[in-house]
Coordinates of N, CA and C in Angstrom, one line a residue:
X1 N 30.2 -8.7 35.6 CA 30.5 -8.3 37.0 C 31.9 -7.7 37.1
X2 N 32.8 -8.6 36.6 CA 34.0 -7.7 36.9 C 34.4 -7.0 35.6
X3 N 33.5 -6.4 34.6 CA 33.9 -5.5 33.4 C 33.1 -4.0 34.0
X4 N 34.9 -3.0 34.3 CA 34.8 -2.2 34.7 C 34.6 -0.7 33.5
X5 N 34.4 -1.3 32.6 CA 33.7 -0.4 31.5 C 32.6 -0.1 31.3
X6 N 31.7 -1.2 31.8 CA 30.4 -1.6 31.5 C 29.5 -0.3 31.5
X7 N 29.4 0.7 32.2 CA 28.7 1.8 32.6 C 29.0 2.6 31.3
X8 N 30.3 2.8 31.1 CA 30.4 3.5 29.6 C 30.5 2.9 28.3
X9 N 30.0 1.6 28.1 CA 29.7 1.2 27.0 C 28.7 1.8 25.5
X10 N 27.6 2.6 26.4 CA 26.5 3.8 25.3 C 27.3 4.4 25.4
X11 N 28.1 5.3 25.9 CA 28.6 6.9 26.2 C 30.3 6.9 25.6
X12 N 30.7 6.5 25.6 CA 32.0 6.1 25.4 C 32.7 6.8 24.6
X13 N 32.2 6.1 23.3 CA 32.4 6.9 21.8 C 32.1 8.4 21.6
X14 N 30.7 8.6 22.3 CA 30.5 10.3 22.3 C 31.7 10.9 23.3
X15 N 31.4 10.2 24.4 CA 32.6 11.2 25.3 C 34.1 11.7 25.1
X16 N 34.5 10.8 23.6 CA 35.9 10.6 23.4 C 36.1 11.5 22.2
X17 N 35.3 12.0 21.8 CA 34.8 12.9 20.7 C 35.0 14.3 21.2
X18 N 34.9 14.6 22.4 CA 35.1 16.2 23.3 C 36.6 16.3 23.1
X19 N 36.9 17.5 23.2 CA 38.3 18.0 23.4 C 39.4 18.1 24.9
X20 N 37.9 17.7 25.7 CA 38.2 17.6 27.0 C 37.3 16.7 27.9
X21 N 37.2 16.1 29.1 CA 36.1 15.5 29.4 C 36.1 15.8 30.9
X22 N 35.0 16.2 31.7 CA 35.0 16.6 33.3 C 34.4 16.0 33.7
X23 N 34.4 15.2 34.8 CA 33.4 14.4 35.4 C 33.7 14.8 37.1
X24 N 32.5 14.7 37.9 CA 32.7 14.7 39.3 C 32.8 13.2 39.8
X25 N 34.1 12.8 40.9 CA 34.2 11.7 41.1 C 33.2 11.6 42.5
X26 N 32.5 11.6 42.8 CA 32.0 11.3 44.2 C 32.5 10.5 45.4
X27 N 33.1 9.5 44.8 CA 33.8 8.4 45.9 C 35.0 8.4 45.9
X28 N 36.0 7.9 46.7 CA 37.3 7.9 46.6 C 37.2 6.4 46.1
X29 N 38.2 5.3 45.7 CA 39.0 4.5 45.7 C 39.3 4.0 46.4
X30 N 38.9 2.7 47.1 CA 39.9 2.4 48.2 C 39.7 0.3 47.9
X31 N 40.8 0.2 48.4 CA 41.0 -1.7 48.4 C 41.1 -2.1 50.0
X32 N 40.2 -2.7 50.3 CA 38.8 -3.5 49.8 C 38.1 -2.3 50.2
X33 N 37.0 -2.1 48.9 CA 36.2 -1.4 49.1 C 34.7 -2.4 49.5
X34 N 34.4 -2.1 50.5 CA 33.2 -3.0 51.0 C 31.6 -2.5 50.4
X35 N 31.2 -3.4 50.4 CA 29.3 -3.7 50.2 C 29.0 -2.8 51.1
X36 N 28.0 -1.7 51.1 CA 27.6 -1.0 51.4 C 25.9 -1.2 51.1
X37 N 25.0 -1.5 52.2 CA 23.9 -1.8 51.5 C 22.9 -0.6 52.5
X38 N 23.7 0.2 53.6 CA 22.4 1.6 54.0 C 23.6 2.5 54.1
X39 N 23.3 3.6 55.0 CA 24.1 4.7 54.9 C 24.6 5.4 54.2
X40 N 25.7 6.2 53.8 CA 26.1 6.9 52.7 C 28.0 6.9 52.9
X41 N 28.3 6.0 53.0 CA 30.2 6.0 52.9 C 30.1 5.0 51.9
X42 N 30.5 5.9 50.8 CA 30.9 5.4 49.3 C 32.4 5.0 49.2
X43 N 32.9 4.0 48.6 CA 34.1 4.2 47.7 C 33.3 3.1 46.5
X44 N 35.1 3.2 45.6 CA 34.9 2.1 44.6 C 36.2 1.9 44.5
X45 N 35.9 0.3 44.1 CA 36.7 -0.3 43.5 C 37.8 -0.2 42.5
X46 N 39.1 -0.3 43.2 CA 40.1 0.5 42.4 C 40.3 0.1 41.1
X47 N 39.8 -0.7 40.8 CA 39.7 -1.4 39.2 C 38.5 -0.3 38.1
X48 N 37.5 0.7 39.0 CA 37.0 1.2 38.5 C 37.4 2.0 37.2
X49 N 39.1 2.1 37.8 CA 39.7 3.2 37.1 C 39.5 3.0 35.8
X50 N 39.2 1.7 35.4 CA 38.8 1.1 33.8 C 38.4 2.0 33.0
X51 N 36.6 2.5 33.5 CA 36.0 2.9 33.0 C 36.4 4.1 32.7
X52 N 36.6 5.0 33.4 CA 37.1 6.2 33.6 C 38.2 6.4 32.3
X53 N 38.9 5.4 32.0 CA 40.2 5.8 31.4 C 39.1 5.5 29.8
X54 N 38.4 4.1 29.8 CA 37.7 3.9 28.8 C 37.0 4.7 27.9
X55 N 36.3 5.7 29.4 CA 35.4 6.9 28.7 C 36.1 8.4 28.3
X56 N 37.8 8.2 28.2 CA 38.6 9.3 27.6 C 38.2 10.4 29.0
X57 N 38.0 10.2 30.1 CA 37.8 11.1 30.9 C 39.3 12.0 31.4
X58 N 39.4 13.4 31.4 CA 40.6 14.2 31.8 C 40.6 15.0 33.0
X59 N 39.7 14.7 33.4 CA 39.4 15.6 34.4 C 38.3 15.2 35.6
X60 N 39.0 14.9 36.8 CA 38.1 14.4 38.1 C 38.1 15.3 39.2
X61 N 36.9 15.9 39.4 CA 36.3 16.7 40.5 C 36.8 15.9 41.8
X62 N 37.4 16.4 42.9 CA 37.0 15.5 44.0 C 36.9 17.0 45.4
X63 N 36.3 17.5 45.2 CA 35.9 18.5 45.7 C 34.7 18.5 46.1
X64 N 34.0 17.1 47.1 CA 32.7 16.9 47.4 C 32.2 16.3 48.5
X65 N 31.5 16.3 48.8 CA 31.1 15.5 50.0 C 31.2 13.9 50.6
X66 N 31.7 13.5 49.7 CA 31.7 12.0 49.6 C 33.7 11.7 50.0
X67 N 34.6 12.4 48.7 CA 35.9 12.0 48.8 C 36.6 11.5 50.5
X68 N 36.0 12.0 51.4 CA 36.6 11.8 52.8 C 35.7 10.5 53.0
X69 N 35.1 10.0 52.2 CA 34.7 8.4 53.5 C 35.3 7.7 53.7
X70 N 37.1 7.8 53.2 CA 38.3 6.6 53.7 C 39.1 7.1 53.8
X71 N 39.2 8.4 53.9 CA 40.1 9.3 55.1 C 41.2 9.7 53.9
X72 N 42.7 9.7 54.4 CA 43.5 10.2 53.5 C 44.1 9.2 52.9
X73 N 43.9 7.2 53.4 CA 43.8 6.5 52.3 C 43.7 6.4 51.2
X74 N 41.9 6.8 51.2 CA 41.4 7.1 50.2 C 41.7 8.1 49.3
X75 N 41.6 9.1 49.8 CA 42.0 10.1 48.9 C 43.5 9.7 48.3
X76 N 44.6 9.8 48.9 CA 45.7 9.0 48.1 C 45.6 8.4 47.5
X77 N 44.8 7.1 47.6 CA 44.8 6.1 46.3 C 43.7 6.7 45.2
X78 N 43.0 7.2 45.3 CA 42.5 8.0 44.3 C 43.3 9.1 43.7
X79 N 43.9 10.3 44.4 CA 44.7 10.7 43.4 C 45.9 9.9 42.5
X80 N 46.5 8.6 43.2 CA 47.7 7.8 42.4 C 47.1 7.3 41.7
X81 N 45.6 6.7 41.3 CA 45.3 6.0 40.5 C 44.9 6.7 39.3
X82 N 44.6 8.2 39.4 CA 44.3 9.1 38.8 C 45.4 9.6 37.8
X83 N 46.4 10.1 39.0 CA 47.2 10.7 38.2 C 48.0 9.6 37.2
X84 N 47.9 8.2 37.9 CA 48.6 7.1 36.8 C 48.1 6.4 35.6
X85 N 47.0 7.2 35.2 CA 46.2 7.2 34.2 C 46.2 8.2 33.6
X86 N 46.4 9.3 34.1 CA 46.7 10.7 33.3 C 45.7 11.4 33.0
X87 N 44.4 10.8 34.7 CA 43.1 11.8 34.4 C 43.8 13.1 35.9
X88 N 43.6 14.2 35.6 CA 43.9 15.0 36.8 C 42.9 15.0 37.4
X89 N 43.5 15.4 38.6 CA 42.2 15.4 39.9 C 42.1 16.9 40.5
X90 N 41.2 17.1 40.3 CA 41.0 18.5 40.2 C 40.4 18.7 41.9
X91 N 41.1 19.7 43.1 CA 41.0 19.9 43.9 C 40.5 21.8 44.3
X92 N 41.1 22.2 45.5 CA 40.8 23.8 45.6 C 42.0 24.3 44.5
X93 N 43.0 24.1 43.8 CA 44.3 24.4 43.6 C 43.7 24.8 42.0
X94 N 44.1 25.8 41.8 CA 44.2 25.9 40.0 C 44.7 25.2 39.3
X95 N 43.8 24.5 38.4 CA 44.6 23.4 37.8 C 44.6 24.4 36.0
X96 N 45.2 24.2 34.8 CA 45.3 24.4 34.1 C 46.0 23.6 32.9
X97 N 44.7 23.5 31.7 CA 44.6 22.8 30.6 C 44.5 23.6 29.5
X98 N 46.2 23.0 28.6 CA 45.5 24.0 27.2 C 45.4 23.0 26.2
X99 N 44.0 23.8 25.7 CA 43.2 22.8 24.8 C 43.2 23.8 23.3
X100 N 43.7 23.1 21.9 CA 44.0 23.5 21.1 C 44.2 25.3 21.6
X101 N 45.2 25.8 21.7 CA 45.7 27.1 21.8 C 44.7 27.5 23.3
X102 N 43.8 27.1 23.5 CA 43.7 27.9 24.9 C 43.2 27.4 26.1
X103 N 44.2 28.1 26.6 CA 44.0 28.0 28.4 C 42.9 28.0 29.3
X104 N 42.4 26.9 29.5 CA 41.4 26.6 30.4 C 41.5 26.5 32.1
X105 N 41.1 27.1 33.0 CA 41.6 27.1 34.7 C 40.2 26.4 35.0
X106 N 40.1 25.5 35.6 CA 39.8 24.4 36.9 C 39.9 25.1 38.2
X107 N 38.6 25.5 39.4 CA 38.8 25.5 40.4 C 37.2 24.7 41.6
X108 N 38.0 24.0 42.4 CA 36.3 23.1 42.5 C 36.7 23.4 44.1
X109 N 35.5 23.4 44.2 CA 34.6 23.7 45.8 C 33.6 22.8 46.4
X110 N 34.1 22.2 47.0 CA 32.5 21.7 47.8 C 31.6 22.8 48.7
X111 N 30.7 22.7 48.4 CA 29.7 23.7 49.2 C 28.6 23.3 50.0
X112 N 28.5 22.3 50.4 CA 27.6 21.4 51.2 C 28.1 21.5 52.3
X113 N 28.8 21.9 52.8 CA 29.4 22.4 54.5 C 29.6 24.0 54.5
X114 N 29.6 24.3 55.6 CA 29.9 25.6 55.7 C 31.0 26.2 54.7
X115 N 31.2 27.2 54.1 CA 32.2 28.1 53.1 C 32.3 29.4 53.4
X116 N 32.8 30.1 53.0 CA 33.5 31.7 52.6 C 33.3 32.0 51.7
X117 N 32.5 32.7 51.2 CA 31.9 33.1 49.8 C 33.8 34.0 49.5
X118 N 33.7 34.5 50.5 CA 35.0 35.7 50.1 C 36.4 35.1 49.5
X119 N 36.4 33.9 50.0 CA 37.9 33.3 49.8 C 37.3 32.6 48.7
X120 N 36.1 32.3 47.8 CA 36.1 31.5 46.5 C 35.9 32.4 45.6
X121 N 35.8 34.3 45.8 CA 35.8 35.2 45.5 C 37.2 35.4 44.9
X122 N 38.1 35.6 45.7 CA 39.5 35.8 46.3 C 40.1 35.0 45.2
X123 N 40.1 33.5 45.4 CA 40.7 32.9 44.4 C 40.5 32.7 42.6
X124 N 39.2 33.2 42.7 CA 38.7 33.1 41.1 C 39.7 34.6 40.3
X125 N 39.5 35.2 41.5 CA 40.0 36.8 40.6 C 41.4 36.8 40.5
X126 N 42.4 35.6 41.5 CA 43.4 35.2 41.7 C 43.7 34.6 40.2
X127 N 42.8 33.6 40.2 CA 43.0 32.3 38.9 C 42.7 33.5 37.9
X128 N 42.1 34.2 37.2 CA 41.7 34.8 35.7 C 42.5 34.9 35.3
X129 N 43.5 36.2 35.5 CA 44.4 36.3 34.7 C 45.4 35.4 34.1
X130 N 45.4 34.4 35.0 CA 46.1 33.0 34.3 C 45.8 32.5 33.1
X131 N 44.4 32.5 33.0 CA 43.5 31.4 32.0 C 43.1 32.4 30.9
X132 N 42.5 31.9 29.8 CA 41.2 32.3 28.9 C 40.2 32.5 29.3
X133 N 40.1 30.8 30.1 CA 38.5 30.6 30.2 C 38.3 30.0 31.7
X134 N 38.0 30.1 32.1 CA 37.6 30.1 33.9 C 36.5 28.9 34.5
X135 N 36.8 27.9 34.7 CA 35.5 27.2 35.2 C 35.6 27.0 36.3
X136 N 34.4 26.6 37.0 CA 34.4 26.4 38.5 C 33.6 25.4 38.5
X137 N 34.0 24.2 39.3 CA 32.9 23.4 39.9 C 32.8 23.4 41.2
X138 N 31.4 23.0 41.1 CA 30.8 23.7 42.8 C 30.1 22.4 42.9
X139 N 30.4 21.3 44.1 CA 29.1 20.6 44.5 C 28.6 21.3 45.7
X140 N 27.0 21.2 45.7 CA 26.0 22.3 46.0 C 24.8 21.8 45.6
X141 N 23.7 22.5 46.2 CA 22.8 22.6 46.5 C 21.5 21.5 47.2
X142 N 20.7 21.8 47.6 CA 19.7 20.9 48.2 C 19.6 19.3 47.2
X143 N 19.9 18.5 47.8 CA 19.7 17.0 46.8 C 18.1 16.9 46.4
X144 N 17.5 16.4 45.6 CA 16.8 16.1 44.7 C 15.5 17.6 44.2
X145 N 16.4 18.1 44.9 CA 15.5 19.7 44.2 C 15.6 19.9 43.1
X146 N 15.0 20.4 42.4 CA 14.7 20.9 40.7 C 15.2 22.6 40.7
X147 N 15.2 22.6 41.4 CA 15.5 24.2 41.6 C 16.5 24.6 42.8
X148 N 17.8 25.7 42.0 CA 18.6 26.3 43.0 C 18.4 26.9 43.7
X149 N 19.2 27.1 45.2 CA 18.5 28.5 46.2 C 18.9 29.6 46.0
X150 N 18.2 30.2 46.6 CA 18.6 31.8 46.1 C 20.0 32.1 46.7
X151 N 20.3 31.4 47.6 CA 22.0 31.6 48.1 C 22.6 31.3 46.8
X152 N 22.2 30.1 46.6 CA 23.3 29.1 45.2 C 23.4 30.5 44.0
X153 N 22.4 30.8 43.8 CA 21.9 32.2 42.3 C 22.7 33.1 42.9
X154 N 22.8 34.1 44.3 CA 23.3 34.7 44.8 C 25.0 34.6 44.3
X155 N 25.2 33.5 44.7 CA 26.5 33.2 44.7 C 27.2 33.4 43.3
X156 N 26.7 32.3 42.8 CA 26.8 31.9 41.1 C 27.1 33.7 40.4
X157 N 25.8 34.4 41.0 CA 26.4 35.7 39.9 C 27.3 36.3 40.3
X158 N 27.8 36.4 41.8 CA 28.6 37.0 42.2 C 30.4 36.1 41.8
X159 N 30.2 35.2 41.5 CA 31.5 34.3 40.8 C 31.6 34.7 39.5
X160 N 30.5 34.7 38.7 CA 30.7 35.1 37.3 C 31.0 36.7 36.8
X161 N 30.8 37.4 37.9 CA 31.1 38.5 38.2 C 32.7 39.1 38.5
X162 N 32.8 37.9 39.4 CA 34.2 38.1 39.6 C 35.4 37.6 38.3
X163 N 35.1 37.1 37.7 CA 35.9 36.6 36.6 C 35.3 35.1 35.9
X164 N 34.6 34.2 36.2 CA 34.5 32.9 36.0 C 33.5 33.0 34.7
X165 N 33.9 32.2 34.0 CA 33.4 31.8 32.4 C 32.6 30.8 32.6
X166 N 32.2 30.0 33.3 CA 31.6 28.7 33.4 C 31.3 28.1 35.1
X167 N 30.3 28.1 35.4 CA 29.9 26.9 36.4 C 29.5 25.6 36.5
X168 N 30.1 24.8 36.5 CA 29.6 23.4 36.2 C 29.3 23.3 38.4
X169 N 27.8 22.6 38.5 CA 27.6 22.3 39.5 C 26.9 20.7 39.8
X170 N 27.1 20.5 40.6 CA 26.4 18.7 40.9 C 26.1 19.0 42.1
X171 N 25.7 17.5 42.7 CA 25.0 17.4 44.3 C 23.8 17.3 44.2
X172 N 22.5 18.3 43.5 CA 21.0 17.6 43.7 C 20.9 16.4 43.5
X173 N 21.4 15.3 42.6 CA 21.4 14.0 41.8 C 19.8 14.3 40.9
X174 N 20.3 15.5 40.4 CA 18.5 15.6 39.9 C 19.4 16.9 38.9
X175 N 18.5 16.8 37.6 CA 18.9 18.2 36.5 C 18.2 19.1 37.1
X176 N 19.0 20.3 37.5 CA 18.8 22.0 37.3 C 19.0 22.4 35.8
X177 N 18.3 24.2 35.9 CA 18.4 24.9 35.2 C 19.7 24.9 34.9
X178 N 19.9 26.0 33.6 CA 21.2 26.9 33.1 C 20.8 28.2 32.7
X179 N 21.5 28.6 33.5 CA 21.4 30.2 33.3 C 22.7 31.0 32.8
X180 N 22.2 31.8 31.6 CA 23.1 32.7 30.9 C 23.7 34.3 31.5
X181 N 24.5 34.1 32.7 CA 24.4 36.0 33.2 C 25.5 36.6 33.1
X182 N 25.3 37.7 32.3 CA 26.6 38.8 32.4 C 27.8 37.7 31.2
X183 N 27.3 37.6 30.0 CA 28.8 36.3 29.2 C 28.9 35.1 29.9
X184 N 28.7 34.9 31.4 CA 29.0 33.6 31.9 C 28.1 32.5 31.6
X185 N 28.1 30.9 32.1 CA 27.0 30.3 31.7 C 27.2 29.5 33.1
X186 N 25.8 29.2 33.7 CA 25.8 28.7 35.2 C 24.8 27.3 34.9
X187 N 25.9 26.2 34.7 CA 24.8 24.8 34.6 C 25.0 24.3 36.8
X188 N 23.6 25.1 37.0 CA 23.6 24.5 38.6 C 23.6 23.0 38.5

């Protein structure tokens, strides 16, 4: 009960093995985080940060629909707990990681509320010339669908178009395709 590793006990050893590790955090952090048994206002347990550190993780998405269920509390104690572990929390801001000789750019989006295709346009072509390699995370699309919408496809080529090397996406809680377009690679 209270071994906050437990989740990464199979995975662990593989995950520590990457040169990098990205995860989407869905929930913020917050103390007391309460029993939640309907609805959807997530947090966890600030001790969670266990696992997280356990599973060599470097990189936390909080770019999603969930981070606001405890307001700017939450969010604060999740980025302090983050940054005091030395996983970055990856927000709208270019983050940048170099990994053996090259520069990797971080840019995440929630897309599950209304967006601007033009301003995530804007900023990718902003971010390129910075980096080597360009990734985007996007939480997005319809939840437990097997398949992207043609907005999400729409989108996706028009980002990898604009400069982006990689789309890492979450939100269905269900595996999508991957699709190869134009050198980019789009795991919806």
């Amino acid at each position: 009960l209270n071994d906050f590793t437990y989740s990464f006990q199979k995975t662990a050893a593989f995950l520590k093995t990457a040169d990098f590790t990205f995860i989407n955090l869905e929930s913020p952090f917050y103390q007391p985080c309460p029993i939640t048994n309907e609805g959807m206002k997530f947090c966890a347990d600030p001790r969670a940060i266990e696992g997280l550190v356990f599973a060599g993780i470097d990189i936390a998405n909080l770019t999603n629909n969930h981070i606001n269920n405890y307001g700017p509390e939450g969010i604060n104690l999740t980025r302090q707990l983050l940054q005091e572990k030395k996983i970055t929390p990856l927000e709208e801001s270019l983050v940048i990681k170099a990994i053996k000789g090259t520069k990797l750019g971080f840019l995440g989006f929630d897309l599950t509320s209304d967006y601007q295709s033009e301003k995530i346009i804007e900023a990718i072509k902003k971010a390129k010339p910075q980096v080597d390699v360009l990734i985007i995370s996007f939480h997005w699309g319809i939840e437990y669908s097997q398949e992207p919408t043609s907005k999400q496809k729409e989108l996706a080529h028009q980002v990898i178009e604009a400069g982006a090397d990689l789309i890492l996406g979450h939100h269905p809680h269900v595996i999508q395709k991957i699709e190869n377009y134009q050198g980019g690679v789009i795991v919806y």
